[in-house]
Structures are given as structure tokens and as C-alpha cells.
Amino acid sequence: MTKNNQTNNSADQLRAMHLRITETSPWIKRFEHLVPKAARVLDVAAGGGRHGRRFLELGASVTFIDRDISGLSDLLNSEKARVIEADLETTTTPFDSGGHLEGENFDAIIVVNYLHRPLLGVLIESLSTGGFFLYETFARGNEKFARPRNPKHLLESGELLTTVAGKLQVIAYEHGQLNVADIPGVKQRLCAVKDQYYSTGGELSTYPFA
Ligand SMILES: C[S@@+](CC[C@H](N)C(=O)[O-])C[C@H]1O[C@@H](n2cnc3c(N)ncnc32)[C@H](O)[C@@H]1O
């Protein structure tokens, strides 16, 4: 077996392991009440769509995007779901001219267990005023325990905070070892909002603690 085949197989195995989990991540569950019921939600690298599905249940319209939509086929005819098959790691992003999401914005963007750094900026720009950025993925320190170990897929200390600084209001942030989680490991998690203050220079709002 070639090295490339081995890498692909191990990525497929990791994906399959992740997709066996169908419950909403506790971090997303913790903040779901902040997202308006009729929100437009984007589930990035959705996998089986466990997070978007939760927001569908709550009444939102949800766009699911992933390069492999085999776990989303049951949603293809659903009125409030839109399923997009797209590679998120090409030279252009889906938000660019001619892309699937050109000019769109969302009231909540959810990313769990996925990192492609060049996308972070455009995701933040694509939040509507008042929109929530809910992010959770593996971080430095995880390499001591389990995959992913590649620094490309691990957030640096404080990276999500630095990424949203001056653009979003941070409601909650953590970086640490999670033993009780959907997938144990070292993770970084963020809940932040594109407040009026950052979008229009208006009021900085407050949000209830979860
Ligand atoms: C670990 S799974 C996480 C799935 C989902 N977010 C969850 O928490 O259940 C990572 C997902 O990223 C998707 N993915 C990886 N590389 C991608 C790419 N270049 N473009 C689009 N999706 C990608 C995979 O297909 C997979 O569904």
C-alpha cells in the first residue's frame, strides 16, 4: 500500500469514527438557546449533519456543506434544509464570486471537529449582525493522546480568540482536555457573536450566561 493510500484510509477511518456520533456536542447544546428559532444556520463540514439537524428541529433553515454528503441524503428533499457538496479547501471559498454561498450571510455558523485556517476570516465576515459563531475543534496538546496530530488540524493556544478579536464579542472560550465530550481530546471551543458594536458601531449587547 502506498503512503498516500494509507493516509486516505486513516482519514476515512477517523471520519467514520466521528460520524458514528449523532448527539449534539454539549458545547453547541449549551448555546443553542441564543440562536433565534427562525435563524439561517450554516453547518460547515457537516458530516452527518448532527448540529444542523438539531437547529432544523428548533425551527431554523439550515445549509449543510461538506465534500462528502453521503450522510445527508435523507435531507435532500427537506424544505428547510439545503445540502451542498463542495470542497472547502480549494483556492476559492464557497463565498467567493461564483461559489455556492456567494454573497450569503447566516445568523449562526457552526463548525465542529474541522479546521481549515484560510476559511476562518470569510466565515466571520459571513455572519449577519447579531449572528453567532459556534466553534469547537481539536487543539495543540491533542497530539499527545490521539489523532488528529497534524498541526494543520490543531488550533494553537488562543487562536480562536485571536481570530475573532475586534470582529466578534466573545461569550465563552475554553482550551483544555475534555474527558467527557462527544470525542475526548484536547479541544478549543468558542461562542462569539457579531454584535451591533462590531458591525455598525452601535450598542454592545449582553447575553445571559448558559
Ligand atoms: C470529523 S468530521 C466532523 C463532522 C461534523 N462537523 C460533526 O461534528 O459531526 C469532519 C468533516 O469534514 C469534512 N471535510 C474534510 N475535508 C473537507 C473539505 N476539504 N471540504 C469539505 N468538507 C471536508 C469531512 O467530509 C467530514 O464530514
JSON list of C-alpha atoms and ligand atoms in Angstrom, two decimals:
[
{"chain": "A", "resi": 1, "resn": "MET", "atom": "CA", "xyz": [0.00, 0.00, 0.00]},
{"chain": "A", "resi": 2, "resn": "THR", "atom": "CA", "xyz": [1.37, 3.45, -0.88]},
{"chain": "A", "resi": 3, "resn": "LYS", "atom": "CA", "xyz": [1.83, 6.18, 1.73]},
{"chain": "A", "resi": 4, "resn": "ASN", "atom": "CA", "xyz": [-0.99, 8.19, 0.09]},
{"chain": "A", "resi": 5, "resn": "ASN", "atom": "CA", "xyz": [-3.39, 5.26, 0.29]},
{"chain": "A", "resi": 6, "resn": "GLN", "atom": "CA", "xyz": [-2.51, 4.74, 3.95]},
{"chain": "A", "resi": 7, "resn": "THR", "atom": "CA", "xyz": [-3.16, 8.43, 4.71]},
{"chain": "A", "resi": 8, "resn": "ASN", "atom": "CA", "xyz": [-6.51, 8.33, 2.89]},
{"chain": "A", "resi": 9, "resn": "ASN", "atom": "CA", "xyz": [-7.55, 5.16, 4.69]},
{"chain": "A", "resi": 10, "resn": "SER", "atom": "CA", "xyz": [-6.70, 6.58, 8.07]},
{"chain": "A", "resi": 11, "resn": "ALA", "atom": "CA", "xyz": [-8.59, 9.83, 7.28]},
{"chain": "A", "resi": 12, "resn": "ASP", "atom": "CA", "xyz": [-11.59, 7.74, 6.20]},
{"chain": "A", "resi": 13, "resn": "GLN", "atom": "CA", "xyz": [-11.43, 5.71, 9.41]},
{"chain": "A", "resi": 14, "resn": "LEU", "atom": "CA", "xyz": [-11.26, 8.87, 11.51]},
{"chain": "A", "resi": 15, "resn": "ARG", "atom": "CA", "xyz": [-14.23, 10.35, 9.62]},
{"chain": "A", "resi": 16, "resn": "ALA", "atom": "CA", "xyz": [-16.23, 7.13, 10.09]},
{"chain": "A", "resi": 17, "resn": "MET", "atom": "CA", "xyz": [-15.48, 7.16, 13.81]},
{"chain": "A", "resi": 18, "resn": "HIS", "atom": "CA", "xyz": [-16.64, 10.77, 14.08]},
{"chain": "A", "resi": 19, "resn": "LEU", "atom": "CA", "xyz": [-19.79, 10.16, 12.07]},
{"chain": "A", "resi": 20, "resn": "ARG", "atom": "CA", "xyz": [-20.92, 7.41, 14.43]},
{"chain": "A", "resi": 21, "resn": "ILE", "atom": "CA", "xyz": [-21.66, 10.18, 16.93]},
{"chain": "A", "resi": 22, "resn": "THR", "atom": "CA", "xyz": [-25.12, 11.59, 16.35]},
{"chain": "A", "resi": 23, "resn": "GLU", "atom": "CA", "xyz": [-25.72, 13.59, 19.53]},
{"chain": "A", "resi": 24, "resn": "THR", "atom": "CA", "xyz": [-25.27, 17.33, 19.51]},
{"chain": "A", "resi": 25, "resn": "SER", "atom": "CA", "xyz": [-21.96, 18.39, 21.04]},
{"chain": "A", "resi": 26, "resn": "PRO", "atom": "CA", "xyz": [-22.53, 19.66, 24.62]},
{"chain": "A", "resi": 27, "resn": "TRP", "atom": "CA", "xyz": [-20.84, 22.95, 23.64]},
{"chain": "A", "resi": 28, "resn": "ILE", "atom": "CA", "xyz": [-23.31, 23.60, 20.83]},
{"chain": "A", "resi": 29, "resn": "LYS", "atom": "CA", "xyz": [-26.20, 22.50, 23.02]},
{"chain": "A", "resi": 30, "resn": "ARG", "atom": "CA", "xyz": [-25.10, 24.92, 25.71]},
{"chain": "A", "resi": 31, "resn": "PHE", "atom": "CA", "xyz": [-25.57, 27.93, 23.43]},
{"chain": "A", "resi": 32, "resn": "GLU", "atom": "CA", "xyz": [-28.36, 26.82, 21.09]},
{"chain": "A", "resi": 33, "resn": "HIS", "atom": "CA", "xyz": [-30.90, 28.88, 23.04]},
{"chain": "A", "resi": 34, "resn": "LEU", "atom": "CA", "xyz": [-29.15, 32.09, 21.95]},
{"chain": "A", "resi": 35, "resn": "VAL", "atom": "CA", "xyz": [-29.84, 31.43, 18.25]},
{"chain": "A", "resi": 36, "resn": "PRO", "atom": "CA", "xyz": [-33.26, 32.70, 17.11]},
{"chain": "A", "resi": 37, "resn": "LYS", "atom": "CA", "xyz": [-35.73, 29.94, 16.19]},
{"chain": "A", "resi": 38, "resn": "ALA", "atom": "CA", "xyz": [-36.12, 31.13, 12.58]},
{"chain": "A", "resi": 39, "resn": "ALA", "atom": "CA", "xyz": [-32.38, 31.62, 12.06]},
{"chain": "A", "resi": 40, "resn": "ARG", "atom": "CA", "xyz": [-30.44, 30.85, 8.88]},
{"chain": "A", "resi": 41, "resn": "VAL", "atom": "CA", "xyz": [-27.79, 28.43, 10.06]},
{"chain": "A", "resi": 42, "resn": "LEU", "atom": "CA", "xyz": [-24.68, 27.14, 8.27]},
{"chain": "A", "resi": 43, "resn": "ASP", "atom": "CA", "xyz": [-23.22, 23.78, 9.34]},
{"chain": "A", "resi": 44, "resn": "VAL", "atom": "CA", "xyz": [-19.66, 23.73, 7.95]},
{"chain": "A", "resi": 45, "resn": "ALA", "atom": "CA", "xyz": [-18.04, 20.34, 7.21]},
{"chain": "A", "resi": 46, "resn": "ALA", "atom": "CA", "xyz": [-21.34, 18.98, 8.42]},
{"chain": "A", "resi": 47, "resn": "GLY", "atom": "CA", "xyz": [-20.55, 15.24, 8.19]},
{"chain": "A", "resi": 48, "resn": "GLY", "atom": "CA", "xyz": [-23.83, 13.52, 9.11]},
{"chain": "A", "resi": 49, "resn": "GLY", "atom": "CA", "xyz": [-25.24, 16.94, 9.96]},
{"chain": "A", "resi": 50, "resn": "ARG", "atom": "CA", "xyz": [-25.83, 16.31, 13.67]},
{"chain": "A", "resi": 51, "resn": "HIS", "atom": "CA", "xyz": [-25.62, 20.03, 14.51]},
{"chain": "A", "resi": 52, "resn": "GLY", "atom": "CA", "xyz": [-27.61, 21.36, 11.58]},
{"chain": "A", "resi": 53, "resn": "ARG", "atom": "CA", "xyz": [-30.23, 18.69, 12.28]},
{"chain": "A", "resi": 54, "resn": "ARG", "atom": "CA", "xyz": [-30.59, 19.98, 15.82]},
{"chain": "A", "resi": 55, "resn": "PHE", "atom": "CA", "xyz": [-31.22, 23.51, 14.51]},
{"chain": "A", "resi": 56, "resn": "LEU", "atom": "CA", "xyz": [-33.75, 22.14, 11.98]},
{"chain": "A", "resi": 57, "resn": "GLU", "atom": "CA", "xyz": [-35.62, 20.62, 14.94]},
{"chain": "A", "resi": 58, "resn": "LEU", "atom": "CA", "xyz": [-35.58, 24.03, 16.61]},
{"chain": "A", "resi": 59, "resn": "GLY", "atom": "CA", "xyz": [-37.14, 25.68, 13.54]},
{"chain": "A", "resi": 60, "resn": "ALA", "atom": "CA", "xyz": [-34.13, 27.10, 11.68]},
{"chain": "A", "resi": 61, "resn": "SER", "atom": "CA", "xyz": [-33.36, 26.91, 7.95]},
{"chain": "A", "resi": 62, "resn": "VAL", "atom": "CA", "xyz": [-30.08, 25.09, 7.64]},
{"chain": "A", "resi": 63, "resn": "THR", "atom": "CA", "xyz": [-27.41, 24.90, 4.95]},
{"chain": "A", "resi": 64, "resn": "PHE", "atom": "CA", "xyz": [-25.16, 21.85, 5.26]},
{"chain": "A", "resi": 65, "resn": "ILE", "atom": "CA", "xyz": [-21.86, 21.89, 3.40]},
{"chain": "A", "resi": 66, "resn": "ASP", "atom": "CA", "xyz": [-19.34, 19.07, 3.10]},
{"chain": "A", "resi": 67, "resn": "ARG", "atom": "CA", "xyz": [-17.29, 17.44, 0.36]},
{"chain": "A", "resi": 68, "resn": "ASP", "atom": "CA", "xyz": [-18.97, 14.12, 1.22]},
{"chain": "A", "resi": 69, "resn": "ILE", "atom": "CA", "xyz": [-22.74, 14.40, 1.55]},
{"chain": "A", "resi": 70, "resn": "SER", "atom": "CA", "xyz": [-23.44, 10.68, 1.79]},
{"chain": "A", "resi": 71, "resn": "GLY", "atom": "CA", "xyz": [-24.60, 11.14, 5.41]},
{"chain": "A", "resi": 72, "resn": "LEU", "atom": "CA", "xyz": [-27.08, 13.85, 4.42]},
{"chain": "A", "resi": 73, "resn": "SER", "atom": "CA", "xyz": [-29.06, 12.17, 1.65]},
{"chain": "A", "resi": 74, "resn": "ASP", "atom": "CA", "xyz": [-32.23, 11.95, 3.76]},
{"chain": "A", "resi": 75, "resn": "LEU", "atom": "CA", "xyz": [-32.27, 15.78, 3.88]},
{"chain": "A", "resi": 76, "resn": "LEU", "atom": "CA", "xyz": [-32.15, 16.36, 0.13]},
{"chain": "A", "resi": 77, "resn": "ASN", "atom": "CA", "xyz": [-35.92, 16.87, -0.15]},
{"chain": "A", "resi": 78, "resn": "SER", "atom": "CA", "xyz": [-36.40, 18.59, 3.18]},
{"chain": "A", "resi": 79, "resn": "GLU", "atom": "CA", "xyz": [-37.98, 22.02, 2.85]},
{"chain": "A", "resi": 80, "resn": "LYS", "atom": "CA", "xyz": [-35.79, 23.81, 5.38]},
{"chain": "A", "resi": 81, "resn": "ALA", "atom": "CA", "xyz": [-32.53, 22.05, 4.60]},
{"chain": "A", "resi": 82, "resn": "ARG", "atom": "CA", "xyz": [-30.11, 22.80, 1.80]},
{"chain": "A", "resi": 83, "resn": "VAL", "atom": "CA", "xyz": [-27.30, 20.33, 1.21]},
{"chain": "A", "resi": 84, "resn": "ILE", "atom": "CA", "xyz": [-24.21, 21.47, -0.68]},
{"chain": "A", "resi": 85, "resn": "GLU", "atom": "CA", "xyz": [-21.48, 19.14, -1.85]},
{"chain": "A", "resi": 86, "resn": "ALA", "atom": "CA", "xyz": [-18.30, 21.20, -2.07]},
{"chain": "A", "resi": 87, "resn": "ASP", "atom": "CA", "xyz": [-14.61, 21.01, -1.32]},
{"chain": "A", "resi": 88, "resn": "LEU", "atom": "CA", "xyz": [-13.91, 23.75, 1.21]},
{"chain": "A", "resi": 89, "resn": "GLU", "atom": "CA", "xyz": [-10.16, 23.65, 0.64]},
{"chain": "A", "resi": 90, "resn": "THR", "atom": "CA", "xyz": [-9.78, 24.88, -2.92]},
{"chain": "A", "resi": 91, "resn": "THR", "atom": "CA", "xyz": [-8.17, 28.18, -3.92]},
{"chain": "A", "resi": 92, "resn": "THR", "atom": "CA", "xyz": [-11.55, 29.93, -3.80]},
{"chain": "A", "resi": 93, "resn": "THR", "atom": "CA", "xyz": [-14.07, 29.72, -0.98]},
{"chain": "A", "resi": 94, "resn": "PRO", "atom": "CA", "xyz": [-17.80, 28.97, -1.44]},
{"chain": "A", "resi": 95, "resn": "PHE", "atom": "CA", "xyz": [-18.45, 32.62, -0.51]},
{"chain": "A", "resi": 96, "resn": "ASP", "atom": "CA", "xyz": [-16.38, 33.95, -3.40]},
{"chain": "A", "resi": 97, "resn": "SER", "atom": "CA", "xyz": [-17.84, 35.10, -6.70]},
{"chain": "A", "resi": 98, "resn": "GLY", "atom": "CA", "xyz": [-19.44, 32.14, -8.45]},
{"chain": "A", "resi": 99, "resn": "GLY", "atom": "CA", "xyz": [-19.32, 30.00, -5.28]},
{"chain": "A", "resi": 100, "resn": "HIS", "atom": "CA", "xyz": [-22.31, 28.15, -3.80]},
{"chain": "A", "resi": 101, "resn": "LEU", "atom": "CA", "xyz": [-22.67, 30.70, -0.98]},
{"chain": "A", "resi": 102, "resn": "GLU", "atom": "CA", "xyz": [-21.70, 33.88, -2.85]},
{"chain": "A", "resi": 103, "resn": "GLY", "atom": "CA", "xyz": [-22.95, 36.97, -1.01]},
{"chain": "A", "resi": 104, "resn": "GLU", "atom": "CA", "xyz": [-24.87, 34.99, 1.63]},
{"chain": "A", "resi": 105, "resn": "ASN", "atom": "CA", "xyz": [-24.84, 35.56, 5.33]},
{"chain": "A", "resi": 106, "resn": "PHE", "atom": "CA", "xyz": [-26.01, 33.50, 8.27]},
{"chain": "A", "resi": 107, "resn": "ASP", "atom": "CA", "xyz": [-27.43, 34.03, 11.76]},
{"chain": "A", "resi": 108, "resn": "ALA", "atom": "CA", "xyz": [-25.32, 31.19, 13.09]},
{"chain": "A", "resi": 109, "resn": "ILE", "atom": "CA", "xyz": [-22.28, 29.39, 11.72]},
{"chain": "A", "resi": 110, "resn": "ILE", "atom": "CA", "xyz": [-21.30, 26.11, 13.33]},
{"chain": "A", "resi": 111, "resn": "VAL", "atom": "CA", "xyz": [-18.00, 24.32, 12.88]},
{"chain": "A", "resi": 112, "resn": "VAL", "atom": "CA", "xyz": [-17.24, 21.19, 14.88]},
{"chain": "A", "resi": 113, "resn": "ASN", "atom": "CA", "xyz": [-14.21, 18.95, 14.52]},
{"chain": "A", "resi": 114, "resn": "TYR", "atom": "CA", "xyz": [-12.92, 20.64, 11.38]},
{"chain": "A", "resi": 115, "resn": "LEU", "atom": "CA", "xyz": [-10.23, 23.23, 10.73]},
{"chain": "A", "resi": 116, "resn": "HIS", "atom": "CA", "xyz": [-9.12, 24.87, 7.52]},
{"chain": "A", "resi": 117, "resn": "ARG", "atom": "CA", "xyz": [-7.50, 28.14, 8.58]},
{"chain": "A", "resi": 118, "resn": "PRO", "atom": "CA", "xyz": [-8.00, 30.05, 5.30]},
{"chain": "A", "resi": 119, "resn": "LEU", "atom": "CA", "xyz": [-11.77, 29.78, 5.81]},
{"chain": "A", "resi": 120, "resn": "LEU", "atom": "CA", "xyz": [-11.92, 31.38, 9.24]},
{"chain": "A", "resi": 121, "resn": "GLY", "atom": "CA", "xyz": [-11.94, 35.00, 8.04]},
{"chain": "A", "resi": 122, "resn": "VAL", "atom": "CA", "xyz": [-14.64, 34.51, 5.43]},
{"chain": "A", "resi": 123, "resn": "LEU", "atom": "CA", "xyz": [-16.84, 32.63, 7.90]},
{"chain": "A", "resi": 124, "resn": "ILE", "atom": "CA", "xyz": [-16.68, 35.55, 10.32]},
{"chain": "A", "resi": 125, "resn": "GLU", "atom": "CA", "xyz": [-17.45, 38.02, 7.50]},
{"chain": "A", "resi": 126, "resn": "SER", "atom": "CA", "xyz": [-20.45, 35.91, 6.52]},
{"chain": "A", "resi": 127, "resn": "LEU", "atom": "CA", "xyz": [-22.18, 36.28, 9.86]},
{"chain": "A", "resi": 128, "resn": "SER", "atom": "CA", "xyz": [-25.15, 38.63, 9.88]},
{"chain": "A", "resi": 129, "resn": "THR", "atom": "CA", "xyz": [-25.30, 41.34, 12.52]},
{"chain": "A", "resi": 130, "resn": "GLY", "atom": "CA", "xyz": [-26.26, 39.51, 15.70]},
{"chain": "A", "resi": 131, "resn": "GLY", "atom": "CA", "xyz": [-25.02, 36.23, 14.21]},
{"chain": "A", "resi": 132, "resn": "PHE", "atom": "CA", "xyz": [-23.37, 33.57, 16.37]},
{"chain": "A", "resi": 133, "resn": "PHE", "atom": "CA", "xyz": [-20.09, 31.79, 15.68]},
{"chain": "A", "resi": 134, "resn": "LEU", "atom": "CA", "xyz": [-20.03, 28.41, 17.42]},
{"chain": "A", "resi": 135, "resn": "TYR", "atom": "CA", "xyz": [-16.71, 26.63, 17.01]},
{"chain": "A", "resi": 136, "resn": "GLU", "atom": "CA", "xyz": [-15.20, 23.54, 18.56]},
{"chain": "A", "resi": 137, "resn": "THR", "atom": "CA", "xyz": [-12.25, 21.54, 17.34]},
{"chain": "A", "resi": 138, "resn": "PHE", "atom": "CA", "xyz": [-9.02, 19.86, 18.36]},
{"chain": "A", "resi": 139, "resn": "ALA", "atom": "CA", "xyz": [-6.16, 21.95, 19.65]},
{"chain": "A", "resi": 140, "resn": "ARG", "atom": "CA", "xyz": [-2.46, 21.75, 20.45]},
{"chain": "A", "resi": 141, "resn": "GLY", "atom": "CA", "xyz": [-1.94, 19.18, 23.16]},
{"chain": "A", "resi": 142, "resn": "ASN", "atom": "CA", "xyz": [-4.20, 16.67, 21.46]},
{"chain": "A", "resi": 143, "resn": "GLU", "atom": "CA", "xyz": [-1.20, 15.19, 19.61]},
{"chain": "A", "resi": 144, "resn": "LYS", "atom": "CA", "xyz": [-0.07, 13.58, 22.90]},
{"chain": "A", "resi": 145, "resn": "PHE", "atom": "CA", "xyz": [-3.23, 11.50, 23.08]},
{"chain": "A", "resi": 146, "resn": "ALA", "atom": "CA", "xyz": [-4.84, 10.80, 19.75]},
{"chain": "A", "resi": 147, "resn": "ARG", "atom": "CA", "xyz": [-5.43, 11.89, 16.18]},
{"chain": "A", "resi": 148, "resn": "PRO", "atom": "CA", "xyz": [-5.59, 14.48, 14.78]},
{"chain": "A", "resi": 149, "resn": "ARG", "atom": "CA", "xyz": [-1.89, 15.14, 15.42]},
{"chain": "A", "resi": 150, "resn": "ASN", "atom": "CA", "xyz": [-1.05, 17.25, 12.38]},
{"chain": "A", "resi": 151, "resn": "PRO", "atom": "CA", "xyz": [-0.57, 20.91, 13.46]},
{"chain": "A", "resi": 152, "resn": "LYS", "atom": "CA", "xyz": [-2.61, 21.89, 10.37]},
{"chain": "A", "resi": 153, "resn": "HIS", "atom": "CA", "xyz": [-5.63, 20.40, 12.12]},
{"chain": "A", "resi": 154, "resn": "LEU", "atom": "CA", "xyz": [-4.89, 21.64, 15.64]},
{"chain": "A", "resi": 155, "resn": "LEU", "atom": "CA", "xyz": [-5.68, 25.13, 16.91]},
{"chain": "A", "resi": 156, "resn": "GLU", "atom": "CA", "xyz": [-2.82, 26.97, 18.58]},
{"chain": "A", "resi": 157, "resn": "SER", "atom": "CA", "xyz": [-3.24, 28.32, 22.09]},
{"chain": "A", "resi": 158, "resn": "GLY", "atom": "CA", "xyz": [-5.66, 31.27, 21.95]},
{"chain": "A", "resi": 159, "resn": "GLU", "atom": "CA", "xyz": [-6.07, 31.00, 18.19]},
{"chain": "A", "resi": 160, "resn": "LEU", "atom": "CA", "xyz": [-9.86, 31.33, 18.05]},
{"chain": "A", "resi": 161, "resn": "LEU", "atom": "CA", "xyz": [-9.69, 34.32, 20.38]},
{"chain": "A", "resi": 162, "resn": "THR", "atom": "CA", "xyz": [-7.07, 36.00, 18.19]},
{"chain": "A", "resi": 163, "resn": "THR", "atom": "CA", "xyz": [-9.07, 35.20, 15.06]},
{"chain": "A", "resi": 164, "resn": "VAL", "atom": "CA", "xyz": [-12.24, 36.91, 16.27]},
{"chain": "A", "resi": 165, "resn": "ALA", "atom": "CA", "xyz": [-10.55, 39.78, 18.15]},
{"chain": "A", "resi": 166, "resn": "GLY", "atom": "CA", "xyz": [-12.03, 43.14, 17.14]},
{"chain": "A", "resi": 167, "resn": "LYS", "atom": "CA", "xyz": [-14.67, 41.39, 14.99]},
{"chain": "A", "resi": 168, "resn": "LEU", "atom": "CA", "xyz": [-16.87, 39.43, 17.36]},
{"chain": "A", "resi": 169, "resn": "GLN", "atom": "CA", "xyz": [-17.85, 39.66, 21.00]},
{"chain": "A", "resi": 170, "resn": "VAL", "atom": "CA", "xyz": [-16.67, 36.55, 22.85]},
{"chain": "A", "resi": 171, "resn": "ILE", "atom": "CA", "xyz": [-19.33, 34.98, 25.06]},
{"chain": "A", "resi": 172, "resn": "ALA", "atom": "CA", "xyz": [-17.35, 31.89, 26.07]},
{"chain": "A", "resi": 173, "resn": "TYR", "atom": "CA", "xyz": [-13.99, 30.29, 25.31]},
{"chain": "A", "resi": 174, "resn": "GLU", "atom": "CA", "xyz": [-12.14, 27.23, 26.54]},
{"chain": "A", "resi": 175, "resn": "HIS", "atom": "CA", "xyz": [-8.96, 25.33, 25.68]},
{"chain": "A", "resi": 176, "resn": "GLY", "atom": "CA", "xyz": [-8.32, 22.11, 27.55]},
{"chain": "A", "resi": 177, "resn": "GLN", "atom": "CA", "xyz": [-8.57, 18.40, 27.87]},
{"chain": "A", "resi": 178, "resn": "LEU", "atom": "CA", "xyz": [-12.07, 17.04, 27.65]},
{"chain": "A", "resi": 179, "resn": "ASN", "atom": "CA", "xyz": [-12.66, 13.58, 29.04]},
{"chain": "A", "resi": 180, "resn": "VAL", "atom": "CA", "xyz": [-16.41, 13.78, 28.83]},
{"chain": "A", "resi": 181, "resn": "ALA", "atom": "CA", "xyz": [-17.29, 15.01, 25.37]},
{"chain": "A", "resi": 182, "resn": "ASP", "atom": "CA", "xyz": [-18.55, 13.74, 22.06]},
{"chain": "A", "resi": 183, "resn": "ILE", "atom": "CA", "xyz": [-14.94, 12.87, 21.19]},
{"chain": "A", "resi": 184, "resn": "PRO", "atom": "CA", "xyz": [-12.48, 13.16, 24.07]},
{"chain": "A", "resi": 185, "resn": "GLY", "atom": "CA", "xyz": [-9.24, 15.01, 23.46]},
{"chain": "A", "resi": 186, "resn": "VAL", "atom": "CA", "xyz": [-7.71, 18.45, 23.78]},
{"chain": "A", "resi": 187, "resn": "LYS", "atom": "CA", "xyz": [-10.10, 20.95, 22.27]},
{"chain": "A", "resi": 188, "resn": "GLN", "atom": "CA", "xyz": [-10.67, 24.65, 21.87]},
{"chain": "A", "resi": 189, "resn": "ARG", "atom": "CA", "xyz": [-14.23, 25.94, 21.93]},
{"chain": "A", "resi": 190, "resn": "LEU", "atom": "CA", "xyz": [-15.72, 29.33, 21.26]},
{"chain": "A", "resi": 191, "resn": "CYS", "atom": "CA", "xyz": [-19.09, 31.00, 21.28]},
{"chain": "A", "resi": 192, "resn": "ALA", "atom": "CA", "xyz": [-19.00, 34.57, 19.91]},
{"chain": "A", "resi": 193, "resn": "VAL", "atom": "CA", "xyz": [-21.45, 36.99, 18.38]},
{"chain": "A", "resi": 194, "resn": "LYS", "atom": "CA", "xyz": [-21.22, 39.67, 15.70]},
{"chain": "A", "resi": 195, "resn": "ASP", "atom": "CA", "xyz": [-22.64, 42.31, 17.93]},
{"chain": "A", "resi": 196, "resn": "GLN", "atom": "CA", "xyz": [-24.05, 45.65, 16.71]},
{"chain": "A", "resi": 197, "resn": "TYR", "atom": "CA", "xyz": [-20.97, 47.21, 18.28]},
{"chain": "A", "resi": 198, "resn": "TYR", "atom": "CA", "xyz": [-18.64, 45.45, 15.84]},
{"chain": "A", "resi": 199, "resn": "SER", "atom": "CA", "xyz": [-20.93, 45.66, 12.81]},
{"chain": "A", "resi": 200, "resn": "THR", "atom": "CA", "xyz": [-22.24, 49.19, 12.97]},
{"chain": "A", "resi": 201, "resn": "GLY", "atom": "CA", "xyz": [-20.52, 50.90, 15.88]},
{"chain": "A", "resi": 202, "resn": "GLY", "atom": "CA", "xyz": [-23.82, 50.65, 17.79]},
{"chain": "A", "resi": 203, "resn": "GLU", "atom": "CA", "xyz": [-24.56, 49.20, 21.22]},
{"chain": "A", "resi": 204, "resn": "LEU", "atom": "CA", "xyz": [-22.60, 46.31, 22.70]},
{"chain": "A", "resi": 205, "resn": "SER", "atom": "CA", "xyz": [-25.29, 43.83, 23.82]},
{"chain": "A", "resi": 206, "resn": "THR", "atom": "CA", "xyz": [-25.19, 41.46, 26.74]},
{"chain": "A", "resi": 207, "resn": "TYR", "atom": "CA", "xyz": [-26.20, 37.82, 26.68]},
{"chain": "A", "resi": 208, "resn": "PRO", "atom": "CA", "xyz": [-27.35, 35.58, 29.53]},
{"chain": "A", "resi": 209, "resn": "PHE", "atom": "CA", "xyz": [-24.86, 33.02, 30.85]},
{"chain": "A", "resi": 210, "resn": "ALA", "atom": "CA", "xyz": [-25.77, 29.50, 29.87]},
{"chain": "B", "resi": 1, "resn": "LIG", "atom": "C1", "xyz": [-14.69, 14.90, 11.81]},
{"chain": "B", "resi": 1, "resn": "LIG", "atom": "S1", "xyz": [-15.94, 15.17, 10.66]},
{"chain": "B", "resi": 1, "resn": "LIG", "atom": "C2", "xyz": [-16.98, 16.32, 11.55]},
{"chain": "B", "resi": 1, "resn": "LIG", "atom": "C3", "xyz": [-18.40, 16.29, 11.08]},
{"chain": "B", "resi": 1, "resn": "LIG", "atom": "C4", "xyz": [-19.37, 17.18, 11.85]},
{"chain": "B", "resi": 1, "resn": "LIG", "atom": "N1", "xyz": [-18.95, 18.55, 11.89]},
{"chain": "B", "resi": 1, "resn": "LIG", "atom": "C5", "xyz": [-19.58, 16.68, 13.25]},
{"chain": "B", "resi": 1, "resn": "LIG", "atom": "O1", "xyz": [-19.12, 17.30, 14.21]},
{"chain": "B", "resi": 1, "resn": "LIG", "atom": "O2", "xyz": [-20.23, 15.63, 13.38]},
{"chain": "B", "resi": 1, "resn": "LIG", "atom": "C6", "xyz": [-15.12, 16.26, 9.51]},
{"chain": "B", "resi": 1, "resn": "LIG", "atom": "C7", "xyz": [-15.90, 16.52, 8.25]},
{"chain": "B", "resi": 1, "resn": "LIG", "atom": "O3", "xyz": [-15.13, 17.42, 7.44]},
{"chain": "B", "resi": 1, "resn": "LIG", "atom": "C8", "xyz": [-15.35, 17.09, 6.10]},
{"chain": "B", "resi": 1, "resn": "LIG", "atom": "N2", "xyz": [-14.27, 17.61, 5.29]},
{"chain": "B", "resi": 1, "resn": "LIG", "atom": "C9", "xyz": [-12.95, 17.33, 5.41]},
{"chain": "B", "resi": 1, "resn": "LIG", "atom": "N3", "xyz": [-12.25, 17.97, 4.47]},
{"chain": "B", "resi": 1, "resn": "LIG", "atom": "C10", "xyz": [-13.14, 18.69, 3.75]},
{"chain": "B", "resi": 1, "resn": "LIG", "atom": "C11", "xyz": [-13.03, 19.55, 2.63]},
{"chain": "B", "resi": 1, "resn": "LIG", "atom": "N4", "xyz": [-11.85, 19.79, 2.06]},
{"chain": "B", "resi": 1, "resn": "LIG", "atom": "N5", "xyz": [-14.14, 20.13, 2.13]},
{"chain": "B", "resi": 1, "resn": "LIG", "atom": "C12", "xyz": [-15.35, 19.88, 2.70]},
{"chain": "B", "resi": 1, "resn": "LIG", "atom": "N6", "xyz": [-15.52, 19.06, 3.75]},
{"chain": "B", "resi": 1, "resn": "LIG", "atom": "C13", "xyz": [-14.43, 18.48, 4.27]},
{"chain": "B", "resi": 1, "resn": "LIG", "atom": "C14", "xyz": [-15.39, 15.58, 6.09]},
{"chain": "B", "resi": 1, "resn": "LIG", "atom": "O4", "xyz": [-16.03, 15.06, 4.94]},
{"chain": "B", "resi": 1, "resn": "LIG", "atom": "C15", "xyz": [-16.15, 15.30, 7.39]},
{"chain": "B", "resi": 1, "resn": "LIG", "atom": "O5", "xyz": [-17.52, 15.13, 7.15]}
]
